mmCIF file of C-alpha atoms in Angstrom:
data_model
loop_
_atom_site.group_PDB
_atom_site.id
_atom_site.type_symbol
_atom_site.label_atom_id
_atom_site.label_comp_id
_atom_site.label_asym_id
_atom_site.label_seq_id
_atom_site.Cartn_x
_atom_site.Cartn_y
_atom_site.Cartn_z
ATOM 1 C CA MET A 18 2.345 -13.435 23.560
ATOM 2 C CA THR A 19 0.038 -12.670 20.586
ATOM 3 C CA PRO A 20 1.920 -10.609 18.002
ATOM 4 C CA PRO A 21 0.189 -7.215 17.138
ATOM 5 C CA ALA A 22 -1.319 -6.522 13.800
ATOM 6 C CA ARG A 23 1.004 -6.299 10.733
ATOM 7 C CA SER A 24 -1.267 -4.736 8.201
ATOM 8 C CA PHE A 25 -3.980 -1.966 8.599
ATOM 9 C CA LEU A 26 -6.106 -1.320 5.503
ATOM 10 C CA TYR A 27 -7.415 2.211 5.088
ATOM 11 C CA VAL A 28 -10.798 2.479 3.476
ATOM 12 C CA PRO A 29 -12.857 5.687 2.780
ATOM 13 C CA GLY A 30 -15.821 5.874 5.104
ATOM 14 C CA HIS A 31 -18.246 7.145 2.419
ATOM 15 C CA ARG A 32 -17.519 4.258 0.073
ATOM 16 C CA GLU A 33 -20.034 1.656 1.265
ATOM 17 C CA ASP A 34 -18.989 -0.824 -1.422
ATOM 18 C CA ARG A 35 -15.293 -0.655 -0.334
ATOM 19 C CA LEU A 36 -16.129 -0.846 3.345
ATOM 20 C CA ARG A 37 -17.550 -4.333 3.108
ATOM 21 C CA LYS A 38 -14.737 -5.497 0.812
ATOM 22 C CA ALA A 39 -12.160 -4.196 3.344
ATOM 23 C CA VAL A 40 -13.713 -6.114 6.210
ATOM 24 C CA GLY A 41 -13.537 -9.310 4.050
ATOM 25 C CA SER A 42 -9.838 -8.700 3.182
ATOM 26 C CA ASP A 43 -6.745 -10.452 4.625
ATOM 27 C CA ALA A 44 -5.719 -7.313 6.416
ATOM 28 C CA ASP A 45 -5.098 -7.903 10.079
ATOM 29 C CA ALA A 46 -7.107 -4.802 10.880
ATOM 30 C CA VAL A 47 -9.169 -2.194 8.940
ATOM 31 C CA VAL A 48 -9.136 1.572 9.403
ATOM 32 C CA LEU A 49 -12.439 3.128 8.475
ATOM 33 C CA ASP A 50 -11.420 6.670 7.441
ATOM 34 C CA LEU A 51 -13.470 9.749 8.308
ATOM 35 C CA GLU A 52 -10.563 12.143 7.680
ATOM 36 C CA ASP A 53 -8.414 12.739 4.590
ATOM 37 C CA ALA A 54 -10.158 10.211 2.305
ATOM 38 C CA VAL A 55 -13.548 11.828 2.849
ATOM 39 C CA PRO A 56 -14.652 15.095 1.239
ATOM 40 C CA ALA A 57 -16.112 17.640 3.598
ATOM 41 C CA ALA A 58 -19.500 17.314 1.980
ATOM 42 C CA ASP A 59 -19.588 13.572 2.638
ATOM 43 C CA LYS A 60 -18.579 13.574 6.347
ATOM 44 C CA ASP A 61 -22.086 12.834 7.584
ATOM 45 C CA ARG A 62 -22.720 10.186 5.026
ATOM 46 C CA ALA A 63 -19.395 8.529 5.924
ATOM 47 C CA ARG A 64 -20.280 8.558 9.666
ATOM 48 C CA ARG A 65 -23.598 6.760 8.922
ATOM 49 C CA ALA A 66 -21.959 4.188 6.612
ATOM 50 C CA VAL A 67 -19.170 3.421 9.178
ATOM 51 C CA ARG A 68 -21.651 3.112 11.951
ATOM 52 C CA ALA A 69 -23.839 0.750 9.926
ATOM 53 C CA LEU A 70 -20.744 -1.436 9.077
ATOM 54 C CA LEU A 71 -19.729 -1.572 12.788
ATOM 55 C CA ASP A 72 -23.204 -2.653 13.727
ATOM 56 C CA GLU A 73 -22.906 -5.648 11.212
ATOM 57 C CA LEU A 74 -19.221 -6.332 12.008
ATOM 58 C CA PRO A 75 -18.374 -10.099 12.328
ATOM 59 C CA PRO A 76 -17.354 -11.039 15.824
ATOM 60 C CA GLY A 77 -13.659 -10.546 16.549
ATOM 61 C CA ARG A 78 -12.866 -8.409 13.436
ATOM 62 C CA SER A 79 -10.482 -5.602 14.416
ATOM 63 C CA ALA A 80 -11.877 -2.313 13.183
ATOM 64 C CA TRP A 81 -10.517 1.140 13.873
ATOM 65 C CA VAL A 82 -11.901 4.606 12.839
ATOM 66 C CA ARG A 83 -9.524 7.451 11.862
ATOM 67 C CA VAL A 84 -11.385 10.440 13.088
ATOM 68 C CA ASN A 85 -10.907 14.080 12.100
ATOM 69 C CA GLY A 86 -8.621 16.149 14.305
ATOM 70 C CA GLU A 87 -10.488 19.442 14.245
ATOM 71 C CA PRO A 88 -12.459 20.435 17.409
ATOM 72 C CA GLY A 89 -16.197 19.954 16.608
ATOM 73 C CA LEU A 90 -15.596 17.279 13.973
ATOM 74 C CA VAL A 91 -13.830 14.828 16.313
ATOM 75 C CA GLU A 92 -16.731 15.097 18.817
ATOM 76 C CA GLU A 93 -19.305 14.353 16.047
ATOM 77 C CA ASP A 94 -17.104 11.464 14.704
ATOM 78 C CA VAL A 95 -16.743 9.709 18.139
ATOM 79 C CA ALA A 96 -20.423 10.217 18.987
ATOM 80 C CA ALA A 97 -21.406 8.705 15.604
ATOM 81 C CA VAL A 98 -19.152 5.611 15.524
ATOM 82 C CA ALA A 99 -18.574 4.632 19.215
ATOM 83 C CA SER A 100 -19.953 1.090 19.564
ATOM 84 C CA PRO A 101 -19.005 -2.298 21.203
ATOM 85 C CA ALA A 102 -17.578 -3.402 17.827
ATOM 86 C CA LEU A 103 -15.060 -0.539 17.706
ATOM 87 C CA THR A 104 -11.443 -1.464 18.569
ATOM 88 C CA GLY A 105 -10.517 2.225 18.906
ATOM 89 C CA ILE A 106 -9.699 5.396 16.978
ATOM 90 C CA TRP A 107 -6.777 6.689 15.038
ATOM 91 C CA VAL A 108 -5.940 10.343 16.054
ATOM 92 C CA PRO A 109 -4.336 12.314 13.272
ATOM 93 C CA LYS A 110 -1.733 14.992 13.947
ATOM 94 C CA ALA A 111 -1.366 13.509 17.495
ATOM 95 C CA GLU A 112 -0.092 15.901 20.124
ATOM 96 C CA PRO A 113 -0.778 15.956 23.892
ATOM 97 C CA GLY A 114 -3.845 18.240 23.617
ATOM 98 C CA PRO A 115 -5.745 16.298 20.943
ATOM 99 C CA LEU A 116 -4.949 13.098 22.664
ATOM 100 C CA ARG A 117 -6.449 14.328 25.991
ATOM 101 C CA ARG A 118 -9.528 15.345 24.231
ATOM 102 C CA ALA A 119 -9.776 11.867 22.543
ATOM 103 C CA HIS A 120 -9.324 10.214 25.896
ATOM 104 C CA ASP A 121 -12.139 12.239 27.386
ATOM 105 C CA LEU A 122 -14.513 11.489 24.493
ATOM 106 C CA LEU A 123 -13.702 7.799 24.575
ATOM 107 C CA THR A 124 -14.220 7.718 28.316
ATOM 108 C CA ALA A 125 -17.747 9.310 27.857
ATOM 109 C CA ALA A 126 -18.532 6.804 25.122
ATOM 110 C CA GLU A 127 -17.563 3.824 27.280
ATOM 111 C CA ARG A 128 -19.877 5.065 30.068
ATOM 112 C CA ARG A 129 -22.714 5.509 27.713
ATOM 113 C CA LEU A 130 -22.177 2.053 26.162
ATOM 114 C CA HIS A 131 -21.479 0.379 29.460
ATOM 115 C CA LEU A 132 -18.077 -0.801 28.255
ATOM 116 C CA PRO A 133 -15.143 -1.433 30.632
ATOM 117 C CA ALA A 134 -12.971 1.555 31.370
ATOM 118 C CA GLY A 135 -10.083 1.720 28.880
ATOM 119 C CA ARG A 136 -11.704 -0.735 26.498
ATOM 120 C CA LEU A 137 -11.374 1.612 23.472
ATOM 121 C CA SER A 138 -7.745 2.238 22.391
ATOM 122 C CA VAL A 139 -5.910 4.898 20.420
ATOM 123 C CA VAL A 140 -3.355 4.837 17.586
ATOM 124 C CA ALA A 141 -1.508 8.171 17.620
ATOM 125 C CA LEU A 142 -0.470 9.343 14.266
ATOM 126 C CA VAL A 143 2.693 11.421 14.441
ATOM 127 C CA GLU A 144 2.541 13.827 11.554
ATOM 128 C CA THR A 145 3.382 17.346 12.888
ATOM 129 C CA ALA A 146 6.544 18.993 14.011
ATOM 130 C CA LEU A 147 5.206 19.374 17.632
ATOM 131 C CA GLY A 148 4.192 15.667 17.599
ATOM 132 C CA VAL A 149 7.731 14.711 16.804
ATOM 133 C CA LEU A 150 9.228 17.021 19.437
ATOM 134 C CA ARG A 151 6.788 15.773 22.078
ATOM 135 C CA VAL A 152 6.680 12.139 20.973
ATOM 136 C CA GLU A 153 7.493 10.833 24.511
ATOM 137 C CA GLN A 154 4.395 12.633 25.799
ATOM 138 C CA VAL A 155 2.392 11.198 22.912
ATOM 139 C CA CYS A 156 3.471 7.675 23.928
ATOM 140 C CA ALA A 157 2.527 8.407 27.539
ATOM 141 C CA ALA A 158 -0.907 9.715 26.785
ATOM 142 C CA PRO A 159 -3.864 7.600 28.025
ATOM 143 C CA ARG A 160 -5.138 4.760 25.897
ATOM 144 C CA VAL A 161 -2.300 5.054 23.306
ATOM 145 C CA ALA A 162 -1.586 1.428 22.208
ATOM 146 C CA ARG A 163 0.695 2.288 19.258
ATOM 147 C CA LEU A 164 2.182 5.034 17.192
ATOM 148 C CA GLY A 165 1.765 5.534 13.429
ATOM 149 C CA VAL A 166 3.586 8.004 11.100
ATOM 150 C CA GLY A 167 2.014 10.313 8.599
ATOM 151 C CA GLU A 168 4.967 11.318 6.288
ATOM 152 C CA ALA A 169 3.036 13.364 3.829
ATOM 153 C CA ASP A 170 1.825 15.810 6.395
ATOM 154 C CA LEU A 171 5.253 15.822 8.059
ATOM 155 C CA ALA A 172 7.101 16.563 4.888
ATOM 156 C CA GLY A 173 4.739 19.441 4.098
ATOM 157 C CA GLU A 174 5.070 21.040 7.488
ATOM 158 C CA LEU A 175 8.765 20.680 7.624
ATOM 159 C CA ARG A 176 9.190 21.899 4.015
ATOM 160 C CA LEU A 177 11.028 18.734 3.039
ATOM 161 C CA ARG A 178 11.255 17.474 -0.463
ATOM 162 C CA PRO A 179 11.903 13.734 0.141
ATOM 163 C CA ASP A 180 13.597 11.526 -2.415
ATOM 164 C CA ASP A 181 11.861 8.380 -3.695
ATOM 165 C CA ARG A 182 13.020 6.463 -0.646
ATOM 166 C CA ARG A 183 11.920 9.182 1.868
ATOM 167 C CA SER A 184 15.515 9.335 3.149
ATOM 168 C CA GLU A 185 15.009 12.739 4.686
ATOM 169 C CA LEU A 186 12.391 11.287 6.996
ATOM 170 C CA HIS A 187 14.440 8.353 8.247
ATOM 171 C CA GLY A 188 15.657 10.229 11.379
ATOM 172 C CA ILE A 189 12.170 10.955 12.406
ATOM 173 C CA ARG A 190 11.215 7.339 11.892
ATOM 174 C CA LEU A 191 13.999 6.352 14.305
ATOM 175 C CA GLN A 192 12.613 8.829 16.874
ATOM 176 C CA VAL A 193 9.273 7.190 16.712
ATOM 177 C CA VAL A 194 10.727 3.688 17.049
ATOM 178 C CA LEU A 195 12.868 4.786 19.956
ATOM 179 C CA ALA A 196 10.052 6.416 21.826
ATOM 180 C CA SER A 197 7.738 3.449 21.305
ATOM 181 C CA ALA A 198 10.334 1.048 22.724
ATOM 182 C CA ALA A 199 11.147 3.295 25.592
ATOM 183 C CA ALA A 200 7.468 3.496 26.518
ATOM 184 C CA GLY A 201 6.894 -0.233 26.201
ATOM 185 C CA LEU A 202 4.430 0.090 23.255
ATOM 186 C CA ALA A 203 4.197 -2.191 20.334
ATOM 187 C CA ALA A 204 6.570 -1.429 17.453
ATOM 188 C CA PRO A 205 4.997 1.512 15.435
ATOM 189 C CA ILE A 206 3.059 1.289 12.215
ATOM 190 C CA GLY A 207 4.856 2.573 9.024
ATOM 191 C CA PRO A 208 3.385 4.841 6.461
ATOM 192 C CA VAL A 209 1.618 3.912 3.246
ATOM 193 C CA GLU A 210 3.259 3.142 -0.038
ATOM 194 C CA THR A 211 1.286 5.261 -2.492
ATOM 195 C CA ASP A 212 2.120 3.273 -5.667
ATOM 196 C CA VAL A 213 -0.394 0.507 -5.291
ATOM 197 C CA HIS A 214 0.690 -1.305 -8.463
ATOM 198 C CA ASP A 215 4.428 -1.688 -7.936
ATOM 199 C CA THR A 216 4.804 -4.784 -5.794
ATOM 200 C CA ALA A 217 8.638 -4.775 -6.065
ATOM 201 C CA ARG A 218 8.740 -1.290 -4.629
ATOM 202 C CA LEU A 219 6.292 -2.253 -1.807
ATOM 203 C CA VAL A 220 8.578 -5.215 -0.845
ATOM 204 C CA GLU A 221 11.605 -2.918 -0.875
ATOM 205 C CA THR A 222 10.110 -0.119 1.147
ATOM 206 C CA THR A 223 8.344 -2.419 3.623
ATOM 207 C CA THR A 224 11.572 -4.315 4.149
ATOM 208 C CA THR A 225 13.249 -0.947 4.930
ATOM 209 C CA LEU A 226 10.622 -0.336 7.545
ATOM 210 C CA LEU A 227 11.153 -3.652 9.138
ATOM 211 C CA ARG A 228 14.919 -3.025 9.324
ATOM 212 C CA GLN A 229 14.200 0.363 10.865
ATOM 213 C CA GLY A 230 12.146 -1.152 13.708
ATOM 214 C CA PHE A 231 8.550 -1.057 12.405
ATOM 215 C CA ARG A 232 6.457 -4.163 12.579
ATOM 216 C CA ALA A 233 3.373 -3.002 10.654
ATOM 217 C CA ARG A 234 2.310 -0.815 7.812
ATOM 218 C CA THR A 235 -0.866 0.923 6.514
ATOM 219 C CA ALA A 236 -2.216 -0.101 3.099
ATOM 220 C CA LEU A 237 -4.223 1.858 0.555
ATOM 221 C CA HIS A 238 -5.482 -1.086 -1.402
ATOM 222 C CA PRO A 239 -6.255 -4.736 -0.548
ATOM 223 C CA ARG A 240 -3.688 -5.922 -3.122
ATOM 224 C CA GLN A 241 -0.883 -4.468 -0.849
ATOM 225 C CA VAL A 242 -1.993 -6.524 2.207
ATOM 226 C CA GLU A 243 -0.461 -9.888 1.217
ATOM 227 C CA THR A 244 2.974 -8.388 0.591
ATOM 228 C CA ILE A 245 2.975 -6.368 3.867
ATOM 229 C CA ASN A 246 1.939 -9.399 5.886
ATOM 230 C CA ALA A 247 4.663 -11.499 4.253
ATOM 231 C CA VAL A 248 7.444 -8.994 4.936
ATOM 232 C CA PHE A 249 6.503 -8.661 8.599
ATOM 233 C CA THR A 250 6.275 -12.441 9.118
ATOM 234 C CA PRO A 251 9.496 -14.250 9.618
ATOM 235 C CA THR A 252 10.416 -16.911 7.076
ATOM 236 C CA PRO A 253 10.561 -20.637 8.152
ATOM 237 C CA ALA A 254 14.363 -20.441 7.925
ATOM 238 C CA GLU A 255 14.482 -17.323 10.274
ATOM 239 C CA VAL A 256 12.159 -19.100 12.751
ATOM 240 C CA ALA A 257 14.265 -22.306 12.651
ATOM 241 C CA GLU A 258 17.382 -20.350 13.365
ATOM 242 C CA ALA A 259 15.847 -18.447 16.142
ATOM 243 C CA THR A 260 14.402 -21.592 17.684
ATOM 244 C CA ALA A 261 17.729 -23.331 17.563
ATOM 245 C CA LEU A 262 19.365 -20.328 19.264
ATOM 246 C CA VAL A 263 16.820 -20.354 22.064
ATOM 247 C CA ARG A 264 17.049 -24.123 22.628
ATOM 248 C CA GLY A 265 20.868 -24.133 22.552
ATOM 249 C CA PHE A 266 21.392 -21.215 24.939
ATOM 250 C CA THR A 267 22.524 -22.479 28.313
ATOM 251 C CA GLY A 268 22.455 -18.999 30.073
ATOM 252 C CA ASP A 269 26.099 -18.216 29.512
ATOM 253 C CA VAL A 270 27.659 -16.038 26.798
ATOM 254 C CA ALA A 271 28.929 -18.287 24.134
ATOM 255 C CA VAL A 272 29.816 -18.808 20.521
ATOM 256 C CA ASP A 273 27.417 -20.882 18.525
ATOM 257 C CA ARG A 274 28.440 -23.709 16.030
ATOM 258 C CA THR A 275 28.476 -21.036 13.133
ATOM 259 C CA GLY A 276 30.950 -18.905 15.050
ATOM 260 C CA ARG A 277 28.410 -16.282 16.064
ATOM 261 C CA PHE A 278 28.631 -14.623 19.490
ATOM 262 C CA VAL A 279 25.371 -15.318 21.410
ATOM 263 C CA ASP A 280 24.435 -13.423 24.501
ATOM 264 C CA PRO A 281 21.106 -12.413 26.100
ATOM 265 C CA ALA A 282 20.667 -9.509 23.642
ATOM 266 C CA VAL A 283 20.912 -11.850 20.687
ATOM 267 C CA LEU A 284 18.535 -14.194 22.510
ATOM 268 C CA ARG A 285 16.033 -11.362 22.908
ATOM 269 C CA THR A 286 16.031 -10.816 19.194
ATOM 270 C CA ALA A 287 15.458 -14.551 18.576
ATOM 271 C CA HIS A 288 12.431 -14.562 20.956
ATOM 272 C CA GLU A 289 11.034 -11.483 18.976
ATOM 273 C CA VAL A 290 11.337 -13.460 15.696
ATOM 274 C CA ILE A 291 9.589 -16.543 17.166
ATOM 275 C CA ALA A 292 6.774 -14.297 18.593
ATOM 276 C CA ARG A 293 6.161 -12.754 15.186
ATOM 277 C CA ALA A 294 6.018 -16.138 13.403
ATOM 278 C CA THR A 295 2.269 -16.738 14.180
ATOM 279 C CA PRO A 296 -0.032 -14.339 12.321
ATOM 280 C CA PRO A 297 -2.291 -12.442 14.769
ATOM 281 C CA PRO A 298 -5.863 -13.972 15.024
ATOM 282 C CA PRO A 299 -8.810 -11.708 14.120
ATOM 283 C CA ASP A 300 -9.597 -11.270 17.810
ATOM 284 C CA ALA A 301 -6.035 -10.199 18.737
ATOM 285 C CA PRO A 302 -5.646 -7.494 21.338
ATOM 286 C CA PRO A 303 -5.697 -3.847 20.141
ATOM 287 C CA GLY A 304 -2.833 -2.754 18.072
#
């Protein structure tokens, strides 16, 4: 099974120079942003620039568009950027209602473009109180391939004042991880690290996300991509250990040569490590 993307690089839709650099980066996927990163006065310009980039996109490159959530704007966004090169859209403040609207818009776009039904996917960004409370419905919404987390918006709505490790939000992270697993979705995408210069902090906070059950993260700058990819890729030693476990398992509960108890649950973890060992190719499935 092809592992899903580990790194998603945000790039402002109105910055034509950055759009092309992002496509040429080592990120597993790019997220062309029409929402928070684009001033209201530049929305039309951003739509045109993103569409132009999609029309020139190299074959197989995974490109998503984060649309605006407000009625009116989201319709304009989807109409402007829907193309055969688009992987799908990121829906901000994802809740059942906006996700139904996104599904209907993408269905209409697929018909217009003569694409197979369901070809355009959705990443649902959980960043509201209602989105958290209804996260199971968010997972079950049509086209949702994966969840993401927007912690800045969440903290603001919940009146939280997170510490520098965002400890106050760790319970919500677990809810998102749990709902994704229960729904059979790929492990969710973690939030950005806003300090783009502190590599040590990026390693630490990305490792925390890995331990919490995330298997990907968004990036604000190309310099963050290498670290994110490295953290979410098992080391050769981890792969060797997992491979030895799989090869040595006879189907019975046992204790391995190091004294560790081995059962099917441990084996499942080993298979997950092996599956993540190969970086996703640029034409990997959505997510």
